[in-house]
Short mmCIF file of C-alpha atoms in Angstrom, two decimals:
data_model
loop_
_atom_site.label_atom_id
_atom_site.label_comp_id
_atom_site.label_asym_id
_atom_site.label_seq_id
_atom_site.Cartn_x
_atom_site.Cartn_y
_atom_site.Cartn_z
CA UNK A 1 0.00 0.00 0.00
CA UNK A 2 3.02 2.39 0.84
CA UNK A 3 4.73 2.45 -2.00
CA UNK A 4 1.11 3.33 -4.45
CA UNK A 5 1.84 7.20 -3.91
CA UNK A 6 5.49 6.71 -4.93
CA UNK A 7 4.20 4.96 -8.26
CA UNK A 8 1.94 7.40 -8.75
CA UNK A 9 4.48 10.36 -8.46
CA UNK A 10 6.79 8.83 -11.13
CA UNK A 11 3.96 8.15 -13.40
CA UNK A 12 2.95 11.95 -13.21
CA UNK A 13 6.91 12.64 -13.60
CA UNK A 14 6.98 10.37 -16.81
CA UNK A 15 3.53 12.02 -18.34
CA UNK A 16 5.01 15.71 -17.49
CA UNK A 17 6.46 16.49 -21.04
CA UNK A 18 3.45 14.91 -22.69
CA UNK A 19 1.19 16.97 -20.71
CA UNK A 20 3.31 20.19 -21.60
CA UNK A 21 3.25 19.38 -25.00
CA UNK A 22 -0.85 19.34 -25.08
CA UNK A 23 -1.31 22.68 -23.22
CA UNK A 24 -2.93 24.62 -25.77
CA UNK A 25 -1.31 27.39 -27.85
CA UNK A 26 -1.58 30.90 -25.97
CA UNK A 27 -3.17 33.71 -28.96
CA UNK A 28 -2.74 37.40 -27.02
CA UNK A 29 -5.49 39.66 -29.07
CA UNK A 30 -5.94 43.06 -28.11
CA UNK A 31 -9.28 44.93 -28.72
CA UNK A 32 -9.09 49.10 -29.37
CA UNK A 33 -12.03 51.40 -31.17
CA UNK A 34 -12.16 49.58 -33.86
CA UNK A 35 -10.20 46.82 -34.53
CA UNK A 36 -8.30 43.79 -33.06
CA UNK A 37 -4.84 43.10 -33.28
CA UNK A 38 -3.87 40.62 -35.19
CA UNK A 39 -6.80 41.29 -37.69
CA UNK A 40 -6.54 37.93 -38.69
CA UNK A 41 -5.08 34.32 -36.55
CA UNK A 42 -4.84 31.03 -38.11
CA UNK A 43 -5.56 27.58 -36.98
CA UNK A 44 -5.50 23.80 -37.20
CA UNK A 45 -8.89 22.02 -37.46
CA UNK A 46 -9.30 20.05 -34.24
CA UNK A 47 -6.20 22.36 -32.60
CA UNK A 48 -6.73 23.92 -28.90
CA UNK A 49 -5.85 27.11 -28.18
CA UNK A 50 -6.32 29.62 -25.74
CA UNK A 51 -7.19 32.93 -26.63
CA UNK A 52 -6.08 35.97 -24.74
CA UNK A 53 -8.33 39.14 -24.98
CA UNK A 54 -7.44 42.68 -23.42
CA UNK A 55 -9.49 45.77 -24.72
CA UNK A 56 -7.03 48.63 -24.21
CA UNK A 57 -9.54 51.34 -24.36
CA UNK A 58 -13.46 51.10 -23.60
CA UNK A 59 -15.54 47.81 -23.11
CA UNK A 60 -15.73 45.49 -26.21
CA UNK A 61 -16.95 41.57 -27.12
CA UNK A 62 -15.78 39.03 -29.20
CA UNK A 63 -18.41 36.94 -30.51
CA UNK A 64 -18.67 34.27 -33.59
CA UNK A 65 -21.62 31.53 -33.09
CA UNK A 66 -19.77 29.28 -35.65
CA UNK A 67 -16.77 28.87 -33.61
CA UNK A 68 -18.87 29.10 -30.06
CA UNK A 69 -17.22 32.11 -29.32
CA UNK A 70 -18.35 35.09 -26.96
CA UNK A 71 -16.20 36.92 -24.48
CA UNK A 72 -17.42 40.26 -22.73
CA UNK A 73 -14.09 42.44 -22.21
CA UNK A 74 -13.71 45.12 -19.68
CA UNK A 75 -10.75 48.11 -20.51
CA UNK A 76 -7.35 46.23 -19.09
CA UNK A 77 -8.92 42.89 -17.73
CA UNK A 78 -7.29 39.67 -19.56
CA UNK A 79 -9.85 37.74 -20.46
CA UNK A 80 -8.67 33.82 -21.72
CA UNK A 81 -10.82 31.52 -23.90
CA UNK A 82 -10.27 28.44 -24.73
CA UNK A 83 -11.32 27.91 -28.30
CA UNK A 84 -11.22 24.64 -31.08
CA UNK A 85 -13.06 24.74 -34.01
CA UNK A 86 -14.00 21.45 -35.18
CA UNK A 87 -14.40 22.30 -38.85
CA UNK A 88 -12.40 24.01 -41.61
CA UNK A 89 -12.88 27.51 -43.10
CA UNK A 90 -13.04 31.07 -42.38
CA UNK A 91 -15.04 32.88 -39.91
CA UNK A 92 -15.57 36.08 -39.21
CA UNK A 93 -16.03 37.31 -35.68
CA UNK A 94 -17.57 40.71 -34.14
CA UNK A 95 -17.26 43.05 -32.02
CA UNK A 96 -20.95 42.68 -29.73
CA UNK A 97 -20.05 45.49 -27.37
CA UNK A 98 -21.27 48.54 -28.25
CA UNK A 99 -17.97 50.70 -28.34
CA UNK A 100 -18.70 53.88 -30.53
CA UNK A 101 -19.69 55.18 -33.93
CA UNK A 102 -17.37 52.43 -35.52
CA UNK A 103 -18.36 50.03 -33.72
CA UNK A 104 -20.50 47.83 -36.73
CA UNK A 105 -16.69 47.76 -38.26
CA UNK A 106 -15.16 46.24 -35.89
CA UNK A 107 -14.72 42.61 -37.03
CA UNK A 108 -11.73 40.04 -37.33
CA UNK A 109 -11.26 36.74 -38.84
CA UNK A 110 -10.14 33.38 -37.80
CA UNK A 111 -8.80 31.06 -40.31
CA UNK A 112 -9.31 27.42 -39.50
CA UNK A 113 -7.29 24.97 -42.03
CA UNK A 114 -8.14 21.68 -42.74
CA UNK A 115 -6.02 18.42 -41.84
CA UNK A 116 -3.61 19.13 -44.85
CA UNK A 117 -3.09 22.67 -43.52
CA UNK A 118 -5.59 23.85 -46.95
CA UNK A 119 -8.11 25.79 -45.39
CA UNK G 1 -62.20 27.51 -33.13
CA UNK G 2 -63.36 30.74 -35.23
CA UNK G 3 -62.82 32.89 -31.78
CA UNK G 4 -59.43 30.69 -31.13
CA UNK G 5 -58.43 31.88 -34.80
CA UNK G 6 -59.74 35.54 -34.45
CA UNK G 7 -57.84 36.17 -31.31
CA UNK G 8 -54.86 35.73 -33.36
CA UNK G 9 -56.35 38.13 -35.91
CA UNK G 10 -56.83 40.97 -33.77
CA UNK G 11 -53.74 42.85 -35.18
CA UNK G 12 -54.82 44.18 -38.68
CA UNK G 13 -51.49 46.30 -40.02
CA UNK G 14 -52.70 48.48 -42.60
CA UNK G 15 -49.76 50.69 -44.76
CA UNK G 16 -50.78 54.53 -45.01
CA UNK G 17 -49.45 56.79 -47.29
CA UNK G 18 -47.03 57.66 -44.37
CA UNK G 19 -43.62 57.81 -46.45
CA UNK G 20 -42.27 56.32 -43.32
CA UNK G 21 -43.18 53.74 -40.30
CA UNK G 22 -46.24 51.74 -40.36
CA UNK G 23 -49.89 52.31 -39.39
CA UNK G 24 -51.10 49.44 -37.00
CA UNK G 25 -55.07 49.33 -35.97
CA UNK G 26 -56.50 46.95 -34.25
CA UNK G 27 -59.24 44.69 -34.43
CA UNK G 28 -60.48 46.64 -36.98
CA UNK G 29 -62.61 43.81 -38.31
CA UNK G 30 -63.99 42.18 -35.53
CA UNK G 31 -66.89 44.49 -34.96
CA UNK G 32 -67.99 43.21 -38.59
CA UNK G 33 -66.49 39.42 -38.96
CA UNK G 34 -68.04 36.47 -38.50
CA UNK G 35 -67.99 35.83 -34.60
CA UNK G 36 -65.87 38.85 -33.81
CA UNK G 37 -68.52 40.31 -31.63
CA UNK G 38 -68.33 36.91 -29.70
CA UNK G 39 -64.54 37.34 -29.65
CA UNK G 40 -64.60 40.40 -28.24
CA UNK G 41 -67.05 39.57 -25.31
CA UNK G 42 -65.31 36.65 -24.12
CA UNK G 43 -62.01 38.48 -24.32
CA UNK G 44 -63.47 41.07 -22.32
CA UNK G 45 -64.71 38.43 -19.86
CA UNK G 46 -61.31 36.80 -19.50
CA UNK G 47 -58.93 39.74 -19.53
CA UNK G 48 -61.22 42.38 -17.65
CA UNK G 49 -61.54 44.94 -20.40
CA UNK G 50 -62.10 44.13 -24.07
CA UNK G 51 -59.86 44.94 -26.70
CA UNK G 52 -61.25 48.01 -29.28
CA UNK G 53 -60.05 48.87 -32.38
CA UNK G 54 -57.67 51.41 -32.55
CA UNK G 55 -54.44 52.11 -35.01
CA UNK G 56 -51.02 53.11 -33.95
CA UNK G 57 -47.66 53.97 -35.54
CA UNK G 58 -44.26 52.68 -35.64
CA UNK G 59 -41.11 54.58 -36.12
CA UNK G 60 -37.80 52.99 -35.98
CA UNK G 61 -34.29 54.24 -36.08
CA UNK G 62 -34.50 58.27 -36.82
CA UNK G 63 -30.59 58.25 -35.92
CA UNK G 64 -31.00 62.09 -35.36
CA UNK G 65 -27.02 64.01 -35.39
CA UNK G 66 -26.70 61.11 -38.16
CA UNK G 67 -25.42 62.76 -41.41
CA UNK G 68 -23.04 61.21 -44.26
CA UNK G 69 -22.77 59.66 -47.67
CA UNK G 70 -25.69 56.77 -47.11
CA UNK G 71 -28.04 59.96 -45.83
CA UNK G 72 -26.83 63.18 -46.69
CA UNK G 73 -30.51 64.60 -45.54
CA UNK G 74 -30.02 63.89 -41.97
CA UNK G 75 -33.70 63.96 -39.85
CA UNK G 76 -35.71 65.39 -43.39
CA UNK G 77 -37.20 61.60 -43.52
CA UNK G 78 -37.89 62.04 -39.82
CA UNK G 79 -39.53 65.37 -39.85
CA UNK G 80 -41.63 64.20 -43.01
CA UNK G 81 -43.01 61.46 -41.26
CA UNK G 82 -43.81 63.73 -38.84
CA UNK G 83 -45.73 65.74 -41.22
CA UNK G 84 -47.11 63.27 -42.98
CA UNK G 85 -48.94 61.22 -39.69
CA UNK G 86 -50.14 64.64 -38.89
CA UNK G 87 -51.62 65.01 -41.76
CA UNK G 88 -53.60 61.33 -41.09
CA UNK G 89 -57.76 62.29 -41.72
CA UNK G 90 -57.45 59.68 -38.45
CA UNK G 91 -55.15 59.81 -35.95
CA UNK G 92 -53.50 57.07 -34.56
CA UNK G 93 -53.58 56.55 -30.96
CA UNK G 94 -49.81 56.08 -30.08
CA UNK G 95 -46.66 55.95 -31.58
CA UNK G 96 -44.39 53.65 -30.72
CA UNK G 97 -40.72 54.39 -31.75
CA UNK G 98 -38.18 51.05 -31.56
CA UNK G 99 -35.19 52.42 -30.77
CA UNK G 100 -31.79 54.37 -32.28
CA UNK G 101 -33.88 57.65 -31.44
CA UNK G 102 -30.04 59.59 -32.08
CA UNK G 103 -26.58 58.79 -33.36
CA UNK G 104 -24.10 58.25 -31.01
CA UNK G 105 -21.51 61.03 -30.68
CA UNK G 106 -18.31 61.20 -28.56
CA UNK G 107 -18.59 64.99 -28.23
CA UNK G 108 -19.15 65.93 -24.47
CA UNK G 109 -23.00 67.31 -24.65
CA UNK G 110 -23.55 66.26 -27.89
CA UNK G 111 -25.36 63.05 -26.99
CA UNK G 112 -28.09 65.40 -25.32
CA UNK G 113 -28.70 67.52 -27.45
CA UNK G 114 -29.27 64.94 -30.35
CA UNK G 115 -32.14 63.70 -27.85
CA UNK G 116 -33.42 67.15 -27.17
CA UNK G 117 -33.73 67.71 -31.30
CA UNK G 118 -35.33 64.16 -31.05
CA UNK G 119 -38.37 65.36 -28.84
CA UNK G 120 -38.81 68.88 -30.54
CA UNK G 121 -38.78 67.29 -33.73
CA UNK G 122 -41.58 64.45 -31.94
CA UNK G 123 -43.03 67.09 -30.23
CA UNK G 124 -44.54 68.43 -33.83
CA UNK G 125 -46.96 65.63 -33.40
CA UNK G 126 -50.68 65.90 -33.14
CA UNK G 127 -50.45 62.42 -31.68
CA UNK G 128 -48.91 62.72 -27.54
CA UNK G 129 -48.83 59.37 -26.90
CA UNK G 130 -45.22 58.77 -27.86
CA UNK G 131 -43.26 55.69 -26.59
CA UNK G 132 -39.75 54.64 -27.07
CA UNK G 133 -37.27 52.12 -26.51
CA UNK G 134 -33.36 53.00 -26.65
CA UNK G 135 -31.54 51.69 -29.88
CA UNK G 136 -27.40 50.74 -29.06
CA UNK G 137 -26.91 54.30 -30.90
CA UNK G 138 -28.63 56.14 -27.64
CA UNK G 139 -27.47 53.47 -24.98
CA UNK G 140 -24.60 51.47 -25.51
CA UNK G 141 -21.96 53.20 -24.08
CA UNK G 142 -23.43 54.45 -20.89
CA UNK G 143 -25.72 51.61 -19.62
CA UNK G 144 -28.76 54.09 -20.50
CA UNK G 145 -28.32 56.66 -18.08
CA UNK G 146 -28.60 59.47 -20.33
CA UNK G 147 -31.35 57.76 -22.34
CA UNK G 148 -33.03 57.45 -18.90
CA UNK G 149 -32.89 60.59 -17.92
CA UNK G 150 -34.44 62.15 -21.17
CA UNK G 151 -36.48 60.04 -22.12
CA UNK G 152 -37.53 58.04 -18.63
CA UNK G 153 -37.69 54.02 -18.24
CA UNK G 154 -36.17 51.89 -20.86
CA UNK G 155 -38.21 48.99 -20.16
CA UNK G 156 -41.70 49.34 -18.83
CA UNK G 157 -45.43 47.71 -19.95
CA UNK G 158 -48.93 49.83 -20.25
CA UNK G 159 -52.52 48.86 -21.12
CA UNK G 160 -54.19 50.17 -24.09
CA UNK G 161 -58.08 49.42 -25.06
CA UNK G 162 -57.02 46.09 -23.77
CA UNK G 163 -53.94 44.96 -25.24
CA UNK G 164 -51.22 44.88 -22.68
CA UNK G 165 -47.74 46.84 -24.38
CA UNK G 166 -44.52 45.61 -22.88
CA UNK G 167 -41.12 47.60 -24.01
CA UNK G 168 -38.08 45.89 -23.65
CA UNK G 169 -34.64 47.51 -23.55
CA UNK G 170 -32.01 44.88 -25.53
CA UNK G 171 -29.44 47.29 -25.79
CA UNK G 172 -27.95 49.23 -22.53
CA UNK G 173 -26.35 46.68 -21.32
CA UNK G 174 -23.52 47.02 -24.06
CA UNK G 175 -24.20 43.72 -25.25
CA UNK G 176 -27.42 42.80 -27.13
CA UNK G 177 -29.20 41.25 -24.39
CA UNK G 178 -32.07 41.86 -22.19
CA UNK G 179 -30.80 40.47 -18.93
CA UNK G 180 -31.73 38.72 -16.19
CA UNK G 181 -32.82 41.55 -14.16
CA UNK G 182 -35.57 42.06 -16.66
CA UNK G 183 -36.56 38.79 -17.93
CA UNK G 184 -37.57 38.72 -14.05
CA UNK G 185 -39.67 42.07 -14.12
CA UNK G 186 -41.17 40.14 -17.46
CA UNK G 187 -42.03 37.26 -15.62
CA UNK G 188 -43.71 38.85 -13.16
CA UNK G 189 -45.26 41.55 -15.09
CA UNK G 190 -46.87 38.60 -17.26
CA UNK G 191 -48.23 36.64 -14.58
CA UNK G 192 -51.19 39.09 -14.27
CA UNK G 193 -52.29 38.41 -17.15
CA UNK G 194 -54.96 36.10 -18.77
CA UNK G 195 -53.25 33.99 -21.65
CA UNK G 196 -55.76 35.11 -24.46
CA UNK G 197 -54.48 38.71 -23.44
CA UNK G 198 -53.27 40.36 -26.37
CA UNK G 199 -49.42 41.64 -26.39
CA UNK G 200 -47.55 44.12 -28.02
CA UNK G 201 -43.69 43.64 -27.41
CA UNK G 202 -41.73 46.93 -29.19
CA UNK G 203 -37.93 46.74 -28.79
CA UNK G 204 -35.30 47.33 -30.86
CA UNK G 205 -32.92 44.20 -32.21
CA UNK G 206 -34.72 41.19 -32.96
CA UNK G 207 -35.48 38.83 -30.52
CA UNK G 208 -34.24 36.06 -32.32
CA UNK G 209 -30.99 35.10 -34.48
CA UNK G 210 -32.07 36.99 -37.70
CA UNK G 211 -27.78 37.50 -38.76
CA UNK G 212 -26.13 37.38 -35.79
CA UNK G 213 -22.96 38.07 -38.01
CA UNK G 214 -24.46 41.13 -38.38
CA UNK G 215 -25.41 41.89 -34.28
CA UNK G 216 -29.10 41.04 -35.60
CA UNK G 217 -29.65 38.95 -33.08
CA UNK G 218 -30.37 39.16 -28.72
CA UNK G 219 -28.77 36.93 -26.75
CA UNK G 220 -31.31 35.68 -24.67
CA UNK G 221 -34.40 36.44 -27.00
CA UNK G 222 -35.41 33.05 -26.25
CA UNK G 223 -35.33 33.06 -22.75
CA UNK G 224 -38.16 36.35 -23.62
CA UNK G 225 -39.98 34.03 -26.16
CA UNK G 226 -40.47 31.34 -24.08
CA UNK G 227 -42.02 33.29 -21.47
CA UNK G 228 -44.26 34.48 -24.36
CA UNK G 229 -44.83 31.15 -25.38
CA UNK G 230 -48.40 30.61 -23.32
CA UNK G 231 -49.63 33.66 -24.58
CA UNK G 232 -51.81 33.40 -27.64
CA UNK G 233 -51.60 36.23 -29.46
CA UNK G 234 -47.91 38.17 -29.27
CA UNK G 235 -46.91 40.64 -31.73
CA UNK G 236 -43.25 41.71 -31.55
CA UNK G 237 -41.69 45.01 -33.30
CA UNK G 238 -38.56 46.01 -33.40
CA UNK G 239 -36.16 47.82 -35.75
CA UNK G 240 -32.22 47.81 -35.41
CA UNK G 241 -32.19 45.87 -39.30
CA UNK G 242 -33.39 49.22 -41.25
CA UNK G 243 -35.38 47.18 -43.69
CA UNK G 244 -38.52 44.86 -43.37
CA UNK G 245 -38.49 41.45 -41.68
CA UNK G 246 -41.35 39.18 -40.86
CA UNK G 247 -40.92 35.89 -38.79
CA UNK G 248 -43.61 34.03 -37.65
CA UNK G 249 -43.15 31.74 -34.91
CA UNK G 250 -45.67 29.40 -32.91
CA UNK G 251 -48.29 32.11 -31.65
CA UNK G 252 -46.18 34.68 -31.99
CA UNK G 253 -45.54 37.30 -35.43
CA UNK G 254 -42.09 39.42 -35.33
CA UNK G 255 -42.37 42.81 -37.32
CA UNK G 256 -38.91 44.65 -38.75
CA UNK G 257 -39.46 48.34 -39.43
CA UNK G 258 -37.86 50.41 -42.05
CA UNK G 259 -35.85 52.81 -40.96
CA UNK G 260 -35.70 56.88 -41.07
CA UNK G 261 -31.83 57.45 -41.76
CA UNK G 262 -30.99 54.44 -44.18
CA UNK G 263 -31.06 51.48 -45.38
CA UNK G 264 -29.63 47.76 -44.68
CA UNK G 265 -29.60 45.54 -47.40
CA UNK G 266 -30.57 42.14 -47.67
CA UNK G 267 -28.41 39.72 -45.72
CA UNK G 268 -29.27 37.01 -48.07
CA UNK G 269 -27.55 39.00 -51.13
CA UNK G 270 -24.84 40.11 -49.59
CA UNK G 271 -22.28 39.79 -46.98
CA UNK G 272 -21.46 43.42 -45.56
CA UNK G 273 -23.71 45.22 -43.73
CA UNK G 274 -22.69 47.95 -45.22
CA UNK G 275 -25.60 51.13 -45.80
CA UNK G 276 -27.73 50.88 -48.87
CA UNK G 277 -26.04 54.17 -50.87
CA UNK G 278 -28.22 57.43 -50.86
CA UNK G 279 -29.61 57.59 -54.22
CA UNK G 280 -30.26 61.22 -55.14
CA UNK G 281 -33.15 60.89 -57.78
CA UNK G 282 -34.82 59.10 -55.11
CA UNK G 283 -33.99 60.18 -51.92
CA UNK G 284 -36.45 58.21 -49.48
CA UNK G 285 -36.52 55.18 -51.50
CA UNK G 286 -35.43 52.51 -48.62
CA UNK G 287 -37.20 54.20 -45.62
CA UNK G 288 -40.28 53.87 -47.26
CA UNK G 289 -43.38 51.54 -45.63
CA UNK G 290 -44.82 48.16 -45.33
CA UNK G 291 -48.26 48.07 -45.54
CA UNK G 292 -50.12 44.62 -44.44
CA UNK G 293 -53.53 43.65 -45.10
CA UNK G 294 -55.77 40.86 -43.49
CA UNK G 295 -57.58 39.57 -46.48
CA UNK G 296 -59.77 36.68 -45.43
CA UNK G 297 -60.47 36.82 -41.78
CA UNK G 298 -62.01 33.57 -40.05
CA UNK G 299 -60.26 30.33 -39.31
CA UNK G 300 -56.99 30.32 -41.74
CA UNK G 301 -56.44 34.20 -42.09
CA UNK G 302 -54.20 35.65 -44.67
CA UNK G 303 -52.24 38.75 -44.15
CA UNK G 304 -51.09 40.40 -47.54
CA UNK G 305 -47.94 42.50 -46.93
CA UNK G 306 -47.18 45.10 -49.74
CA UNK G 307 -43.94 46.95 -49.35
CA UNK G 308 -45.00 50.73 -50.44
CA UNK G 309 -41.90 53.17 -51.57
CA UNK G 310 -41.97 56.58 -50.75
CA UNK G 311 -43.23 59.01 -53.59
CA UNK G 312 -43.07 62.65 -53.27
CA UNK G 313 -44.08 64.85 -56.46
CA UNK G 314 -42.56 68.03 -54.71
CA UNK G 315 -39.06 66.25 -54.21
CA UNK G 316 -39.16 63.90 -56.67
CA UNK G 317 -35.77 63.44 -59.14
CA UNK G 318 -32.08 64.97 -58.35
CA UNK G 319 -33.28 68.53 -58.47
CA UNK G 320 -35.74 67.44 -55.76
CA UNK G 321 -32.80 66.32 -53.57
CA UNK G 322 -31.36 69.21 -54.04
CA UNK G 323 -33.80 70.96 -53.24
CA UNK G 324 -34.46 69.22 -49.35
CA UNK G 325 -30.15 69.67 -49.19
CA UNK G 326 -30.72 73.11 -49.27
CA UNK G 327 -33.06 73.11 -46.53
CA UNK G 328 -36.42 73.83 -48.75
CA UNK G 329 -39.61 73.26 -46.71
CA UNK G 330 -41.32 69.65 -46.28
CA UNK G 331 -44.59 69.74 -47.17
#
């Protein structure tokens, strides 16, 4: 019975660099009157990822219903999001914060590509 | 089943020559159709008071302190529609206005006095009766406070010759969303109410996912509908889309207003949401009406819905537009 804990341990120790390896890629997107920056990220079909949202200058939202995506973000609060899209193509997502006159422009695009890396 | 059948009748939308909006009356048939009499009593037994006809008017989306390419004209629509409901042999009752009152402006003071212009310009009508709901353009970016303090409660419900009114406010909380806070007041506002009550919901974005690529869409418009769901007869209005929309769903009929700045175009054709462009030799063309007919009252009624565009002889061609540019008087 004593020595279950120890086994335990050095199975965790063995699955460490596995479990590092499937921590999902970190996207930092910042949100300012009336754009996001990048414009544009790409991904994998079936890839995790968590994104990173700041707005830098009033409130703003990130929302695409295709990708399952809505974040509410207050001026200088990370938010983080995990996000996978489970099928292949290009979708555009909005700003659904009301943020100013420009606010209807306010739009930025993920690009999801398939297995082969062809979107 | 004829007074199941008129009960979902009992809003007759009839287009006026208004230029702008659309005239609304109600139960205008039933004192003549088959069983309407019948209708009426047992409404009036079940919901306390009766409805009676009556007509009102919806105006959507004036943007006043709006002015660029897709509208160089600014509030001339506005102010004709003004002049032209006036000018109505019978006035409606109310007018109802669904939202994006003004333009959004980051000038300090600005924001106020685009509301202020809003009620002088409102204030030219004969009709008094005037409610609103806040539009993102008038209450996005300060929770409504403003809005509020112009223009009073953003969400609220009244009783007209017996159809109960509710406005809903899908807009100041940034997002488009009504909330929890007032999908509770909903609740509880509906629970006095008789199911074959007649309801008027007037807000401003849709309260379902028209484009929500395009913000046409509230978040928890369900979570509204479904508390709507008992209720026989709901109409809902709204504006926010700047073009006409019709949805029916279960008991339930969704109306999209044109608008009084400019237009949208049709999401199906395209895939900006960018402004219809202001077409000079015909200046009001996409903020013109929808005019709806009930044909064949009784057990399968059939509403005819004829989109009317604006014609005015006095402005009529480029030199017309021109003409309203330079400030010339609206009839």
């Amino acid at each position: 019975m004593t020595t279950r804990p120890a086994f335990a341990i050095l199975a965790l120790l063995a699955l460490g660099p596995v479990a590092r390896a499937q921590e999902p890629r970190e996207i930092a997107i910042t949100a300012r009157r009336y754009a996001y920056d990048p414009p544009v990220v790409r991904l994998k079909r079936g890839e995790r990822v968590t994104l990173v949202l700041t707005a830098v200058d009033v409130a703003h939202g990130l929302m695409c219903r295709p990708l399952r995506l809505k974040a509410d973000l207050r001026p200088g609060v990370p938010v983080r999001v995990p996000l996978e899209s489970r099928e292949a193509g290009t979708f555009v997502a909005i700003c659904n914060h009301f943020c100013g006159p420009g606010h209807s422009e306010m739009t930025m695009t993920f690009i999801v590509a398939g297995d082969a890396g062809v979107p | 089943m004829t007074q199941s059948i008129d009960r979902r009748s009992f809003l007759k939308l009839t287009g006026q020559a208004l230029g702008a909006g659309a005239l609304y009356q109600v139960g205008a048939t039933w004192g003549t159709a088959p069983g309407g009499r019948a209708v009426l009593a047992a409404l009036g037994r079940q919901n306390g008071e009766a409805p009676q006809p009556f007509s009102f008017v919806q105006l959507s989306d004036t943007h006043v302190g709006f002015q660029g390419p897709p509208d160089p004209l600014g509030t001339r629509a506005f102010e004709l529609a003004v002049a032209q409901i006036n000018a109505l042999p019978r006035q409606p009752e109310l007018i109802l206005v669904t939202g994006d009152l003004t333009h959004d402006s980051d000038h300090p003071g600005e924001s106020l006095a685009r509301m202020r212009r809003f009620q002088a310009i409102a204030g030219r009508l004969r009709v008094k009766q005037l409610h609103c709901v806040p539009g993102e353009h008038d209450a996005g970016l300060d929770g409504g406070g403003l809005y509020r303090s112009v223009f009073g409660p953003s969400h609220y419900a009244f009783e007209h010759r017996g159809v109960h009114f509710i406005a809903l406010d899908n807009v100041s909380l940034g997002q488009p969303d009504v909330g929890p806070e007032q999908l509770a007041w909903l609740r509880q506002d509906l629970a006095r109410f008789a199911l074959s009550t007649p309801i008027v919901v007037f807000t401003h974005r849709p309260l379902f996912d028209l484009k929500p690529e395009w913000e046409w869409y509230t978040g928890d418009g369900d979570q509204v509908m479904n508390l709507l769901a008992p209720f026989e007869n709901v109409t809902v209005l709204y504006g926010h889309i700047h073009r006409n929309h019709v949805l029916e769903q279960g008991h339930a009929r969704h109306f999209a207003a044109r608008s009084l700045i400019f237009g949208f175009p049709d999401p199906a054709t395209t895939g900006a949401r960018k402004p219809l462009p202001f077409d000079p030799a015909a200046p009001f063309k996409d903020l013109g009406l929808r005019r709806v007919d009930l044909t064949r009252p009784g057990p399968e009624p059939v509403l005819d819905v004829t989109e009317v565009e604006l014609r005015m002889a006095e402005y009529a061609g480029t030199v017309g537009s021109q003409q309203l540019l330079k400030g010339g008087d609206l009839p």
